[in-house]
């Protein structure tokens, strides 16, 4: 396993009928002896002393009758909870340059990926299920806790236009079913952050909206609106309402010829690279890491022209990407592969879509 490294201390626990349990680490560069903990309602839980990255360790729990359980090959590092739908389940064997990627991964055995069971439940579970059962649901309500739904006044059915509403949206039975089975059991874990990745929508602890594409030449404004609301209507992240978040813009990475459907692009390397920049800057606090594409600082309008001033130097070719009401790239599939009109000066990070009349405050 991998347990969260310092400065956080990680939780460990187990079901047992014994009265007391003693936990210690051995086999690594540091021996960590934890105090004895009492068992309540058949379960114990404790926090290990924060450990620096490294290992491998043996993690041993000794019961009062001197019987014990030892887990071997335990590392300490950063733990990220990764969720989503098709794009999160997209295996490495399907990406571009797969041979090169697999060869690169083989050089880093300390990077470990564990698949949790896909499960749904009408009640909040304590432990993860043990059997993987693929299950998909097209609504964030299924992943949201009852408390969050109550807070947002979404614990009842409202606001879904007909006739475009899938039948499952009309039933409260889908509310929180994935939260109950797949997120609630993890609340006792210590993690660094979380990522949510699917074709059109995204959210998380550290939130990474992966702005993607679906249908070329579509006139629908649904996806641009979703992208905007993902950032609390600021158009970028971090912002005043989402301070511990960042956004990876990937609207220029569409893959029309993907055999797995355009909603599942094969270029995951650029998505990962852009996310890594955000992680370094926001989650790890590295200074001097550029992770955001250009975003308008102000817009001046007169009878002859519109002057858009970005917050950084840009390389651009505007052409006809601005539409009525001054909306930039405000459509599904706004540009071809790595060919959006506005990028950072080094040509790496695309400017996200924007519309100037939707900011939540006058700033």
Tab-separated table of C-alpha atoms in Angstrom:
chain	number	residue	atom	x	y	z
A	1	UNK	CA	0.000	0.000	0.000
A	2	UNK	CA	0.903	3.684	0.030
A	3	UNK	CA	0.137	5.802	3.099
A	4	UNK	CA	0.125	9.605	3.170
A	5	UNK	CA	3.501	11.067	4.062
A	6	UNK	CA	4.407	14.005	6.317
A	7	UNK	CA	3.464	16.610	7.252
A	8	UNK	CA	0.125	14.801	7.527
A	9	UNK	CA	-0.295	11.796	9.772
A	10	UNK	CA	-2.196	8.911	8.233
A	11	UNK	CA	-5.085	6.984	9.773
A	12	UNK	CA	-4.920	3.216	10.140
A	13	UNK	CA	-7.571	0.946	11.583
A	14	UNK	CA	-9.019	-2.551	11.697
A	15	UNK	CA	-11.980	-4.572	12.883
A	16	UNK	CA	-11.227	-6.758	15.889
A	17	UNK	CA	-12.892	-8.328	18.929
A	18	UNK	CA	-9.821	-7.656	21.067
A	19	UNK	CA	-9.728	-4.945	23.708
A	20	UNK	CA	-6.432	-3.250	22.781
A	21	UNK	CA	-4.156	-3.013	19.759
A	22	UNK	CA	-0.534	-1.872	19.438
A	23	UNK	CA	0.764	-0.682	16.050
A	24	UNK	CA	4.347	-0.203	14.881
A	25	UNK	CA	6.378	0.177	11.709
A	26	UNK	CA	9.598	-1.716	11.056
A	27	UNK	CA	11.938	-2.659	8.252
A	28	UNK	CA	12.472	0.823	6.876
A	29	UNK	CA	14.934	3.600	7.675
A	30	UNK	CA	12.880	4.657	10.724
A	31	UNK	CA	11.113	2.600	13.374
A	32	UNK	CA	7.807	4.131	14.415
A	33	UNK	CA	6.292	2.772	17.601
A	34	UNK	CA	2.730	3.920	18.142
A	35	UNK	CA	0.920	3.870	21.490
A	36	UNK	CA	-1.610	1.209	22.337
A	37	UNK	CA	-5.149	2.115	21.320
A	38	UNK	CA	-8.439	0.911	22.708
A	39	UNK	CA	-11.088	-0.853	20.701
A	40	UNK	CA	-14.590	0.606	20.582
A	41	UNK	CA	-17.579	-1.122	18.969
A	42	UNK	CA	-15.288	-3.737	17.490
A	43	UNK	CA	-13.047	-1.272	15.651
A	44	UNK	CA	-9.914	0.719	16.387
A	45	UNK	CA	-8.440	3.682	14.607
A	46	UNK	CA	-5.310	5.712	15.192
A	47	UNK	CA	-3.030	8.245	13.534
A	48	UNK	CA	0.559	7.285	12.840
A	49	UNK	CA	3.341	9.736	13.604
A	50	UNK	CA	3.985	11.681	10.327
A	51	UNK	CA	6.537	9.843	8.209
A	52	UNK	CA	8.715	11.193	5.428
A	53	UNK	CA	8.413	9.694	1.956
A	54	UNK	CA	10.094	6.333	1.563
A	55	UNK	CA	10.056	2.720	2.594
A	56	UNK	CA	9.324	-0.108	2.222
A	57	UNK	CA	8.061	-0.730	5.746
A	58	UNK	CA	6.254	-3.490	7.545
A	59	UNK	CA	3.124	-2.290	9.332
A	60	UNK	CA	2.200	-4.564	12.239
A	61	UNK	CA	-0.845	-4.536	14.484
A	62	UNK	CA	-0.451	-6.671	17.614
A	63	UNK	CA	-3.527	-7.709	19.580
A	64	UNK	CA	-3.697	-8.142	23.324
A	65	UNK	CA	-3.368	-11.916	22.965
A	66	UNK	CA	-0.067	-11.381	21.066
A	67	UNK	CA	-1.610	-12.415	17.774
A	68	UNK	CA	-0.739	-9.932	15.040
A	69	UNK	CA	-1.243	-8.927	11.440
A	70	UNK	CA	1.655	-7.601	9.362
A	71	UNK	CA	1.335	-5.769	6.053
A	72	UNK	CA	4.556	-5.725	4.033
A	73	UNK	CA	5.954	-3.450	1.311
A	74	UNK	CA	4.277	-0.312	2.673
A	75	UNK	CA	5.461	3.018	1.246
A	76	UNK	CA	4.869	6.568	2.430
A	77	UNK	CA	4.157	9.159	-0.222
A	78	UNK	CA	1.378	11.388	-1.488
A	79	UNK	CA	-2.009	9.719	-1.891
A	80	UNK	CA	-4.391	11.072	-4.534
A	81	UNK	CA	-7.983	9.930	-4.929
A	82	UNK	CA	-8.782	9.738	-8.639
A	83	UNK	CA	-12.324	9.325	-9.898
A	84	UNK	CA	-14.382	9.833	-13.012
A	85	UNK	CA	-16.025	7.912	-15.786
A	86	UNK	CA	-14.723	6.747	-19.151
A	87	UNK	CA	-11.637	8.967	-19.278
A	88	UNK	CA	-10.508	7.976	-15.801
A	89	UNK	CA	-10.963	4.310	-16.719
A	90	UNK	CA	-9.075	4.860	-19.980
A	91	UNK	CA	-6.164	2.420	-19.723
A	92	UNK	CA	-2.583	3.273	-20.644
A	93	UNK	CA	-2.635	0.684	-23.418
A	94	UNK	CA	-5.086	2.910	-25.340
A	95	UNK	CA	-3.171	6.207	-25.290
A	96	UNK	CA	-0.901	7.625	-27.973
A	97	UNK	CA	2.741	6.402	-27.882
A	98	UNK	CA	1.803	3.545	-25.586
A	99	UNK	CA	5.157	1.725	-25.826
A	100	UNK	CA	7.049	4.821	-24.747
A	101	UNK	CA	4.661	5.460	-21.875
A	102	UNK	CA	4.806	1.896	-20.555
A	103	UNK	CA	8.602	1.958	-20.702
A	104	UNK	CA	8.617	5.202	-18.733
A	105	UNK	CA	6.209	3.900	-16.087
A	106	UNK	CA	8.345	0.795	-15.528
A	107	UNK	CA	11.140	3.051	-14.248
A	108	UNK	CA	9.022	4.282	-11.333
A	109	UNK	CA	7.842	1.273	-9.316
A	110	UNK	CA	7.198	3.552	-6.340
A	111	UNK	CA	4.226	5.007	-8.234
A	112	UNK	CA	1.360	2.667	-7.366
A	113	UNK	CA	-2.204	2.601	-8.639
A	114	UNK	CA	-4.949	0.756	-6.785
A	115	UNK	CA	-8.401	0.169	-8.236
A	116	UNK	CA	-11.282	0.428	-5.779
A	117	UNK	CA	-14.474	-1.475	-6.443
A	118	UNK	CA	-17.170	0.357	-8.360
A	119	UNK	CA	-20.274	0.032	-6.258
A	120	UNK	CA	-23.506	1.792	-5.337
A	121	UNK	CA	-25.404	1.798	-2.050
A	122	UNK	CA	-28.529	3.391	-0.634
A	123	UNK	CA	-26.805	3.817	2.740
A	124	UNK	CA	-23.368	5.083	3.752
A	125	UNK	CA	-20.918	2.181	3.921
A	126	UNK	CA	-17.980	1.867	6.297
A	127	UNK	CA	-15.718	-0.244	4.086
A	128	UNK	CA	-15.101	-0.416	0.373
A	129	UNK	CA	-16.665	-3.350	-1.429
A	130	UNK	CA	-14.337	-6.106	-2.551
A	131	UNK	CA	-15.647	-6.840	-6.047
A	132	UNK	CA	-15.256	-4.512	-8.999
A	133	UNK	CA	-18.596	-3.896	-10.711
A	134	UNK	CA	-18.517	-1.244	-13.482
A	135	UNK	CA	-21.327	1.221	-12.969
A	136	UNK	CA	-21.946	4.576	-14.593
A	137	UNK	CA	-24.227	7.461	-13.733
A	138	UNK	CA	-24.471	10.777	-15.583
A	139	UNK	CA	-25.187	13.015	-12.603
A	140	UNK	CA	-22.975	14.561	-9.929
A	141	UNK	CA	-25.780	13.985	-7.430
A	142	UNK	CA	-24.834	10.323	-7.188
A	143	UNK	CA	-21.326	11.320	-6.080
A	144	UNK	CA	-22.516	14.018	-3.656
A	145	UNK	CA	-23.155	13.522	0.050
A	146	UNK	CA	-26.651	13.994	1.467
A	147	UNK	CA	-25.322	16.958	3.448
A	148	UNK	CA	-24.002	18.629	0.290
A	149	UNK	CA	-27.244	18.040	-1.564
A	150	UNK	CA	-29.219	19.519	1.323
A	151	UNK	CA	-26.897	22.524	1.477
A	152	UNK	CA	-27.409	23.146	-2.254
A	153	UNK	CA	-31.153	22.443	-2.027
A	154	UNK	CA	-30.668	19.551	-4.438
A	155	UNK	CA	-32.055	16.772	-2.307
A	156	UNK	CA	-35.288	17.075	-4.247
A	157	UNK	CA	-36.049	16.953	-7.950
A	158	UNK	CA	-36.123	20.373	-9.569
A	159	UNK	CA	-34.943	22.351	-12.528
A	160	UNK	CA	-34.451	19.609	-15.119
A	161	UNK	CA	-35.887	20.570	-18.525
A	162	UNK	CA	-37.965	18.062	-20.397
A	163	UNK	CA	-37.856	16.189	-22.706
A	164	UNK	CA	-34.051	16.041	-22.464
A	165	UNK	CA	-33.919	14.696	-18.930
A	166	UNK	CA	-32.698	11.085	-18.583
A	167	UNK	CA	-35.164	9.015	-16.614
A	168	UNK	CA	-32.689	8.429	-13.790
A	169	UNK	CA	-32.560	12.187	-13.094
A	170	UNK	CA	-36.225	12.012	-12.172
A	171	UNK	CA	-35.651	9.624	-9.299
A	172	UNK	CA	-34.097	10.456	-5.936
A	173	UNK	CA	-32.939	6.843	-5.767
A	174	UNK	CA	-29.710	7.812	-7.567
A	175	UNK	CA	-28.831	10.566	-5.075
A	176	UNK	CA	-25.620	9.820	-3.131
A	177	UNK	CA	-25.491	6.138	-4.161
A	178	UNK	CA	-21.858	6.389	-5.312
A	179	UNK	CA	-20.900	8.668	-2.431
A	180	UNK	CA	-22.285	6.088	-0.003
A	181	UNK	CA	-20.344	3.169	-1.466
A	182	UNK	CA	-17.132	4.695	-2.827
A	183	UNK	CA	-16.377	7.986	-1.041
A	184	UNK	CA	-17.816	7.667	2.467
A	185	UNK	CA	-15.626	4.605	3.282
A	186	UNK	CA	-12.556	6.723	2.480
A	187	UNK	CA	-13.330	9.617	4.820
A	188	UNK	CA	-10.977	8.222	7.466
A	189	UNK	CA	-8.091	8.188	5.019
A	190	UNK	CA	-5.501	10.952	4.826
A	191	UNK	CA	-4.947	12.064	1.242
A	192	UNK	CA	-3.116	14.848	-0.558
A	193	UNK	CA	-5.962	15.699	-2.909
A	194	UNK	CA	-8.508	14.416	-5.372
A	195	UNK	CA	-8.989	14.536	-9.112
A	196	UNK	CA	-12.119	14.030	-11.169
A	197	UNK	CA	-11.754	13.295	-14.872
A	198	UNK	CA	-14.426	12.633	-17.416
A	199	UNK	CA	-15.162	13.945	-20.863
A	200	UNK	CA	-17.291	16.950	-20.104
A	201	UNK	CA	-17.444	17.703	-16.406
A	202	UNK	CA	-15.127	17.707	-13.417
A	203	UNK	CA	-14.919	18.463	-9.706
A	204	UNK	CA	-12.861	17.435	-6.680
A	205	UNK	CA	-11.054	18.408	-3.481
A	206	UNK	CA	-8.374	20.038	-5.507
A	207	UNK	CA	-10.596	20.547	-8.553
A	208	UNK	CA	-9.294	19.903	-12.030
A	209	UNK	CA	-11.957	20.653	-14.625
A	210	UNK	CA	-10.718	18.869	-17.716
A	211	UNK	CA	-12.240	21.006	-20.453
A	212	UNK	CA	-12.882	18.679	-23.338
A	213	UNK	CA	-14.802	18.374	-26.583
A	214	UNK	CA	-17.656	16.267	-27.791
A	215	UNK	CA	-19.251	17.123	-31.133
A	216	UNK	CA	-17.486	19.086	-33.859
A	217	UNK	CA	-19.466	21.928	-35.467
A	218	UNK	CA	-22.112	21.689	-32.746
A	219	UNK	CA	-24.045	24.888	-32.070
A	220	UNK	CA	-24.885	23.854	-28.524
A	221	UNK	CA	-23.789	26.189	-25.724
A	222	UNK	CA	-24.280	23.531	-23.074
A	223	UNK	CA	-20.625	22.571	-22.648
A	224	UNK	CA	-19.247	26.147	-22.523
A	225	UNK	CA	-21.810	26.915	-19.831
A	226	UNK	CA	-20.797	23.796	-17.870
A	227	UNK	CA	-17.150	24.817	-18.123
A	228	UNK	CA	-17.969	28.275	-16.793
A	229	UNK	CA	-19.988	27.026	-13.833
A	230	UNK	CA	-17.230	24.567	-12.908
A	231	UNK	CA	-15.183	27.575	-11.831
A	232	UNK	CA	-17.991	29.194	-9.783
A	233	UNK	CA	-18.619	31.533	-12.736
A	234	UNK	CA	-15.158	33.081	-12.640
A	235	UNK	CA	-13.865	31.298	-15.751
A	236	UNK	CA	-10.593	30.311	-14.088
A	237	UNK	CA	-9.308	28.606	-10.962
A	238	UNK	CA	-8.034	29.249	-8.321
A	239	UNK	CA	-10.468	32.061	-7.551
A	240	UNK	CA	-12.038	33.699	-4.506
A	241	UNK	CA	-14.556	30.895	-4.027
A	242	UNK	CA	-12.277	27.991	-5.018
A	243	UNK	CA	-8.920	28.813	-3.461
A	244	UNK	CA	-7.424	25.316	-3.265
A	245	UNK	CA	-8.279	24.354	-6.807
A	246	UNK	CA	-6.820	24.578	-10.263
A	247	UNK	CA	-8.018	23.942	-13.772
A	248	UNK	CA	-6.366	22.185	-16.694
A	249	UNK	CA	-7.780	23.490	-19.982
A	250	UNK	CA	-7.834	20.771	-22.626
A	251	UNK	CA	-10.360	22.093	-25.142
A	252	UNK	CA	-7.631	22.018	-27.805
A	253	UNK	CA	-6.931	18.300	-27.385
A	254	UNK	CA	-9.973	16.943	-29.201
A	255	UNK	CA	-9.587	13.592	-30.927
A	256	UNK	CA	-12.212	13.304	-33.647
A	257	UNK	CA	-10.769	10.028	-34.946
A	258	UNK	CA	-10.549	8.301	-31.571
A	259	UNK	CA	-11.852	4.745	-31.961
A	260	UNK	CA	-13.255	5.087	-28.451
A	261	UNK	CA	-15.398	8.087	-29.356
A	262	UNK	CA	-14.549	11.777	-29.455
A	263	UNK	CA	-15.441	12.062	-25.787
A	264	UNK	CA	-12.420	9.822	-25.057
A	265	UNK	CA	-9.362	11.531	-26.599
A	266	UNK	CA	-6.147	9.516	-26.704
A	267	UNK	CA	-3.744	12.352	-25.883
A	268	UNK	CA	-3.543	11.949	-22.128
A	269	UNK	CA	0.067	13.143	-21.940
A	270	UNK	CA	-0.796	16.805	-22.483
A	271	UNK	CA	-3.700	16.578	-20.039
A	272	UNK	CA	-1.357	15.073	-17.449
A	273	UNK	CA	1.351	17.663	-18.083
A	274	UNK	CA	-1.035	20.584	-17.681
A	275	UNK	CA	-2.460	19.056	-14.520
A	276	UNK	CA	1.030	18.523	-13.145
A	277	UNK	CA	1.773	22.232	-13.553
A	278	UNK	CA	-1.326	23.081	-11.539
A	279	UNK	CA	-0.460	20.523	-8.883
A	280	UNK	CA	3.054	21.883	-8.500
A	281	UNK	CA	1.818	25.465	-8.172
A	282	UNK	CA	-1.325	24.991	-6.050
A	283	UNK	CA	-1.106	21.685	-4.193
A	284	UNK	CA	2.665	21.778	-3.609
A	285	UNK	CA	3.209	25.527	-3.488
A	286	UNK	CA	6.123	25.679	-5.926
A	287	UNK	CA	6.942	29.252	-6.849
A	288	UNK	CA	7.484	30.398	-10.417
A	289	UNK	CA	5.466	27.558	-12.000
A	290	UNK	CA	3.204	28.862	-14.761
A	291	UNK	CA	0.059	26.760	-14.832
A	292	UNK	CA	-2.693	29.038	-16.182
A	293	UNK	CA	-3.302	30.111	-19.737
A	294	UNK	CA	-4.056	33.775	-20.527
A	295	UNK	CA	-7.261	35.260	-19.165
A	296	UNK	CA	-8.709	38.750	-19.846
A	297	UNK	CA	-7.810	41.405	-17.303
A	298	UNK	CA	-10.112	43.998	-18.835
A	299	UNK	CA	-12.093	44.700	-21.978
A	300	UNK	CA	-12.485	48.164	-23.532
A	301	UNK	CA	-15.203	48.795	-26.094
A	302	UNK	CA	-15.847	51.830	-28.306
A	303	UNK	CA	-17.564	52.488	-31.629
A	304	UNK	CA	-14.623	51.232	-33.671
A	305	UNK	CA	-12.967	48.347	-31.861
A	306	UNK	CA	-12.861	46.021	-28.872
A	307	UNK	CA	-9.588	45.905	-26.934
A	308	UNK	CA	-9.027	42.742	-24.879
A	309	UNK	CA	-6.079	42.963	-22.473
A	310	UNK	CA	-4.862	39.620	-21.136
A	311	UNK	CA	-3.127	39.050	-17.819
A	312	UNK	CA	0.030	37.770	-19.518
A	313	UNK	CA	1.832	37.876	-22.829
A	314	UNK	CA	0.118	35.802	-25.493
A	315	UNK	CA	0.691	34.339	-28.885
A	316	UNK	CA	-2.538	34.580	-30.845
A	317	UNK	CA	-4.399	34.468	-34.130
A	318	UNK	CA	-7.916	35.644	-33.341
A	319	UNK	CA	-9.607	35.132	-36.722
A	320	UNK	CA	-13.334	34.640	-36.015
A	321	UNK	CA	-13.232	33.017	-32.600
A	322	UNK	CA	-15.033	35.889	-30.922
A	323	UNK	CA	-18.809	35.804	-31.291
A	324	UNK	CA	-21.739	38.105	-30.596
A	325	UNK	CA	-21.652	39.504	-27.084
A	326	UNK	CA	-17.870	39.074	-26.977
A	327	UNK	CA	-17.572	35.410	-26.129
A	328	UNK	CA	-14.284	33.700	-26.838
A	329	UNK	CA	-14.307	30.022	-27.933
A	330	UNK	CA	-17.845	29.773	-26.563
A	331	UNK	CA	-18.890	26.588	-28.315
A	332	UNK	CA	-18.369	22.875	-28.227
A	333	UNK	CA	-15.137	21.847	-29.982
A	334	UNK	CA	-13.870	25.431	-30.394
A	335	UNK	CA	-10.627	24.626	-32.207
A	336	UNK	CA	-8.612	21.872	-33.853
A	337	UNK	CA	-5.801	19.952	-32.155
A	338	UNK	CA	-3.451	22.437	-30.433
A	339	UNK	CA	-4.740	25.159	-32.759
A	340	UNK	CA	-6.772	27.477	-30.545
A	341	UNK	CA	-6.300	31.163	-31.330
A	342	UNK	CA	-4.877	32.259	-27.940
A	343	UNK	CA	-2.070	30.577	-25.992
A	344	UNK	CA	0.501	31.585	-23.410
A	345	UNK	CA	3.571	33.259	-24.840
A	346	UNK	CA	5.453	29.936	-24.902
A	347	UNK	CA	2.586	28.312	-26.803
A	348	UNK	CA	1.967	25.654	-24.128
A	349	UNK	CA	-1.205	26.647	-22.269
A	350	UNK	CA	-4.421	27.593	-24.088
A	351	UNK	CA	-6.580	30.488	-22.946
A	352	UNK	CA	-9.887	29.163	-21.583
A	353	UNK	CA	-13.260	30.251	-22.993
A	354	UNK	CA	-14.600	33.475	-21.518
A	355	UNK	CA	-17.535	35.823	-21.626
A	356	UNK	CA	-17.134	39.168	-19.827
A	357	UNK	CA	-20.654	39.632	-18.514
A	358	UNK	CA	-20.865	36.615	-16.173
A	359	UNK	CA	-18.364	37.261	-13.411
A	360	UNK	CA	-19.920	36.842	-9.951
A	361	UNK	CA	-18.681	40.254	-8.799
A	362	UNK	CA	-17.616	43.523	-10.390
A	363	UNK	CA	-13.940	42.735	-9.884
